[in-house]
XYZ file of C-alpha atoms in Angstrom:
337
model
C 24.567 26.227 22.279
C 20.969 27.419 21.823
C 19.542 24.424 23.638
C 22.183 24.616 26.384
C 21.330 28.254 27.117
C 17.607 27.537 27.035
C 18.098 24.710 29.511
C 20.059 26.984 31.897
C 17.383 29.685 31.723
C 14.639 27.104 32.281
C 16.359 25.791 35.422
C 16.767 29.317 36.863
C 13.125 30.187 36.189
C 11.857 26.845 37.504
C 13.607 27.408 40.798
C 11.327 30.353 41.514
C 8.009 28.986 40.187
C 5.625 26.238 41.170
C 5.292 23.356 38.675
C 2.017 24.686 37.320
C 3.495 28.196 36.919
C 6.560 26.794 35.184
C 4.419 24.885 32.723
C 2.195 27.864 31.933
C 4.977 30.462 31.632
C 7.398 28.252 29.627
C 4.937 27.844 26.769
C 5.357 30.509 24.141
C 3.472 29.897 20.922
C 5.080 32.031 18.160
C 2.480 31.179 15.524
C -0.811 32.903 14.852
C -3.214 30.389 16.312
C -5.744 28.861 13.927
C -9.212 28.200 15.250
C -11.451 25.139 15.284
C -15.173 24.774 15.862
C -14.664 21.390 17.460
C -11.817 21.740 19.940
C -9.469 24.261 21.538
C -6.829 24.786 18.856
C -4.696 26.940 21.144
C -4.595 24.194 23.737
C -3.693 21.661 21.038
C -0.667 23.740 20.099
C 0.303 24.360 23.708
C 0.261 20.613 24.331
C 2.569 19.992 21.385
C 4.914 22.756 22.527
C 5.039 21.431 26.087
C 5.641 17.829 25.051
C 8.373 18.814 22.616
C 10.127 21.384 24.819
C 13.802 20.943 25.748
C 12.598 20.539 29.341
C 11.052 17.180 28.362
C 14.493 15.875 27.398
C 13.334 14.028 24.293
C 10.859 11.716 26.096
C 12.954 8.519 25.691
C 11.307 5.391 27.073
C 12.636 4.087 30.355
C 14.274 7.427 31.348
C 13.292 10.223 33.715
C 12.330 12.348 30.670
C 10.034 9.611 29.485
C 8.442 9.476 32.940
C 8.022 13.247 32.964
C 6.211 13.133 29.622
C 4.001 10.306 30.921
C 3.009 12.383 33.964
C 1.907 15.152 31.629
C -0.113 12.708 29.476
C -1.857 11.370 32.609
C -2.735 14.882 33.692
C -4.132 15.792 30.291
C -6.153 12.549 30.092
C -7.720 13.443 33.409
C -8.400 17.042 32.314
C -9.962 15.776 29.067
C -12.466 13.808 31.147
C -11.354 10.287 30.312
C -12.254 7.484 32.674
C -9.679 4.930 33.807
C -10.349 1.171 33.633
C -8.758 0.644 37.038
C -7.333 2.705 39.852
C -4.769 4.184 37.488
C -4.503 5.138 33.790
C -1.166 3.316 33.623
C -0.445 -0.052 32.031
C 3.134 -0.834 33.075
C 5.448 -3.211 31.193
C 9.122 -4.048 30.800
C 11.054 -4.051 27.509
C 14.521 -3.987 26.106
C 16.007 -1.908 23.350
C 18.160 -3.492 20.664
C 21.538 -4.624 21.993
C 20.622 -4.057 25.651
C 20.566 -6.886 28.143
C 18.928 -4.899 30.952
C 15.191 -4.406 30.975
C 13.652 -0.942 30.962
C 10.385 0.075 32.574
C 7.670 1.572 30.410
C 3.987 2.364 30.757
C 1.090 3.014 28.434
C -1.537 5.593 29.420
C -5.065 4.227 28.885
C -8.466 5.905 29.295
C -11.892 5.749 27.716
C -15.117 7.556 26.932
C -18.228 5.512 27.543
C -20.537 5.218 24.553
C -24.181 6.171 24.833
C -25.486 3.052 23.073
C -27.308 0.985 25.685
C -25.890 -2.505 25.342
C -24.894 -5.167 27.875
C -21.144 -5.372 28.472
C -20.968 -8.617 26.507
C -22.254 -6.817 23.396
C -20.075 -3.691 23.694
C -17.907 -2.664 20.739
C -14.852 -0.422 20.936
C -12.852 1.975 18.829
C -9.231 2.341 19.987
C -7.464 5.626 19.159
C -3.695 5.557 19.701
C -0.515 7.606 19.504
C 2.964 7.089 20.998
C 4.322 9.707 23.375
C 7.961 8.584 23.516
C 10.788 9.788 21.265
C 14.576 9.452 20.967
C 15.838 11.337 23.979
C 19.335 12.897 23.904
C 22.048 11.716 21.560
C 25.571 13.168 21.410
C 24.480 16.096 23.544
C 21.550 17.068 21.299
C 17.887 16.837 22.332
C 15.590 15.106 19.924
C 12.337 16.856 20.778
C 10.052 14.985 18.372
C 7.458 17.692 17.856
C 5.927 15.997 14.824
C 7.097 12.513 15.906
C 5.006 12.163 17.922
C 4.044 15.028 20.209
C 1.599 15.894 17.463
C -0.271 12.602 17.672
C -0.232 12.605 21.462
C -1.631 16.136 21.756
C -4.342 15.187 19.234
C -5.456 12.446 21.627
C -6.232 15.097 24.247
C -8.249 17.233 21.809
C -10.195 14.253 20.455
C -10.871 12.888 23.944
C -12.163 16.237 25.118
C -14.478 16.439 22.120
C -15.964 13.011 22.728
C -16.442 13.572 26.465
C -18.565 16.613 25.528
C -20.298 14.821 22.602
C -20.634 11.195 23.684
C -20.039 8.708 20.924
C -22.453 5.851 20.135
C -19.749 3.321 21.053
C -17.110 3.467 23.733
C -13.754 4.848 22.559
C -10.492 3.834 24.212
C -7.634 6.334 24.002
C -4.089 5.000 24.455
C -0.821 6.907 24.579
C 1.798 4.261 23.910
C 5.267 4.142 25.384
C 8.273 2.495 23.710
C 7.287 2.832 20.043
C 10.719 4.031 19.020
C 12.974 1.060 18.421
C 10.664 -1.440 20.095
C 6.892 -1.235 19.676
C 6.649 -2.901 23.080
C 3.855 -0.655 24.392
C 1.487 -1.499 21.562
C 2.266 -5.199 21.829
C 1.550 -5.062 25.576
C -1.821 -3.405 25.035
C -2.941 -5.781 22.291
C -1.865 -8.848 24.279
C -3.544 -7.612 27.460
C -6.322 -5.140 26.563
C -8.653 -3.867 29.269
C -11.663 -5.249 27.367
C -12.370 -8.423 25.418
C -10.024 -8.321 22.443
C -12.780 -9.588 20.205
C -14.782 -6.448 21.019
C -12.142 -4.121 19.556
C -13.478 -3.377 16.051
C -10.954 -0.805 14.808
C -7.679 0.907 15.652
C -7.031 4.480 14.524
C -3.370 5.338 14.990
C -1.879 8.844 14.842
C 1.837 9.265 14.212
C 3.303 12.454 12.702
C 0.338 14.622 11.672
C 1.460 18.253 12.099
C 3.301 19.262 8.901
C 3.392 18.694 5.164
C 4.529 21.103 2.473
C 1.888 19.839 0.039
C -0.982 20.027 2.564
C -1.310 16.198 2.430
C -2.309 13.775 5.163
C -2.368 10.060 4.450
C -4.763 7.461 5.747
C -3.035 4.078 5.421
C -4.706 0.712 5.798
C -7.386 0.356 3.148
C -5.249 -1.990 1.040
C -5.672 -4.542 3.850
C -9.169 -3.436 4.886
C -10.924 -2.167 1.764
C -14.298 -1.958 3.538
C -12.948 1.112 5.348
C -12.321 2.981 2.102
C -15.822 4.522 1.629
C -15.749 6.144 5.083
C -12.377 7.725 4.401
C -13.329 8.815 0.898
C -16.340 10.665 2.328
C -14.091 12.278 4.961
C -11.668 13.308 2.172
C -14.453 15.148 0.352
C -15.185 17.209 3.463
C -11.586 17.687 4.580
C -9.935 21.116 4.725
C -6.649 19.459 3.695
C -5.816 16.771 1.103
C -6.626 13.406 2.663
C -5.056 10.670 0.548
C -5.202 6.893 0.818
C -2.120 4.733 0.382
C 1.302 3.765 1.681
C 0.014 0.283 2.589
C 0.649 -1.987 -0.397
C 3.380 -4.671 -0.482
C 4.070 -3.478 -4.018
C 5.075 -0.008 -2.769
C 8.746 1.064 -3.165
C 11.080 0.285 -0.226
C 10.138 2.318 2.814
C 6.798 3.395 1.352
C 4.645 0.612 2.810
C 3.729 1.904 6.257
C 1.913 -1.240 7.395
C 4.631 -2.162 9.908
C 6.054 1.285 10.623
C 4.122 2.316 13.746
C 2.042 0.908 16.580
C -0.924 -0.082 14.412
C 1.005 -3.169 13.288
C 0.315 -4.835 16.634
C -3.440 -4.564 15.950
C -2.986 -5.666 12.316
C -1.187 -8.836 13.420
C -4.104 -9.549 15.801
C -6.491 -9.231 12.829
C -7.917 -5.970 14.128
C -8.355 -3.472 11.270
C -6.421 -0.231 11.412
C -6.267 3.196 9.886
C -2.966 4.988 10.281
C -3.003 8.768 9.862
C 0.393 10.335 9.124
C 2.414 12.481 6.820
C 5.295 11.515 4.568
C 8.792 11.880 6.072
C 10.271 15.386 6.075
C 13.785 16.735 6.438
C 13.548 16.844 10.243
C 12.343 13.277 10.719
C 14.370 11.629 13.514
C 16.642 14.665 13.702
C 17.190 17.149 16.577
C 15.513 19.782 14.368
C 12.062 18.204 14.772
C 11.074 21.175 16.955
C 7.833 22.900 17.690
C 8.885 25.907 15.593
C 8.839 23.672 12.479
C 5.275 22.355 12.698
C 2.580 23.943 10.545
C -0.218 25.043 12.901
C -2.994 25.537 10.356
C -2.278 22.218 8.660
C -2.085 20.501 12.055
C -5.399 21.837 13.272
C -7.040 20.843 9.988
C -5.492 17.407 10.166
C -6.977 16.826 13.631
C -10.353 18.109 12.397
C -10.158 15.615 9.496
C -9.293 12.745 11.835
C -12.193 13.732 14.102
C -14.555 13.662 11.103
C -13.351 10.149 10.215
C -13.699 8.962 13.819
C -17.280 10.179 13.964
C -18.063 8.240 10.805
C -16.388 5.115 12.112
C -18.301 5.383 15.385
C -21.642 5.804 13.610
C -20.984 2.742 11.426
C -19.022 0.530 13.794
C -21.446 -2.415 13.698
C -21.387 -2.401 9.919
C -17.586 -2.186 9.882
C -17.434 -5.208 12.114
C -19.723 -7.168 9.822
C -17.583 -6.286 6.807
C -14.388 -7.648 8.328
C -14.152 -11.265 7.123
C -11.338 -12.066 9.532
C -13.387 -11.144 12.555
C -17.007 -11.916 11.601
C -16.859 -15.370 13.108
C -14.973 -14.302 16.244
C -17.384 -11.831 17.819
C -18.135 -12.111 21.530
C -21.624 -13.329 22.266
C -24.350 -10.717 22.562
């Protein structure tokens, strides 16, 4: 009943306001906003609230609500100062969900920040930072808003992109908001199979999926079991982190469901022998439930998580050439300088 009444009120208000006014006036952040020295923490929270509002309809891939969320992501990429590789930020694709014969239409949103290192295009190296913007939509009349999963990762893309457009990285960073992660992973597979740059030039994927809440103040960085040469950079970030940054959830010996290697979009990079680090929290009581709402995220933890991820990204960027050299699976497959 709560969501039905909210939807009715939203429609009445929207009828009298322009789209920009609707967006600004519908956002009501009930939390005391934490601050960050590196990005606009208030805007980060407003982005999560907007993406996970009932008005977004659960952001299911291949639906009008998914397209509405995508339009918002495109606008925020542009406002963050990201460049597009072509005339559009969009990378369209078709996919099917389990049991469906008809194809759905999806689209990744792709932009980049140009690195300041002066190298010819053939010698360029890239970091790819990713998060999926889709969620589960509406089921049995209830909206699955997906605030933590994964409005939190998507909004973090905007904050990180804005930081790096103001403080140019040494190497170019590609930011991708994936579609169709839920139940498919088709968006990530599309990007890895048809990247906008030479695939051999992609040195590392950093994937963000559920980063806005944890009762123990813990954020995990998964991937060092497979890529141990990344461990020192994350250990240094953990020492500086305002939250508990832990390594793990990536071993085949982990209990069922506790090995996250294949549980989000980073698996497409892993299968292409591109190292990954997956930042995320352990599942909580609202995971994949209609109660994964904005009101249940933890703002201070979330802001600190994004600050920690930013710190790790800066370290990866500064050491990207060394990281590439340390990857035995890729050392013989580099593009010519």
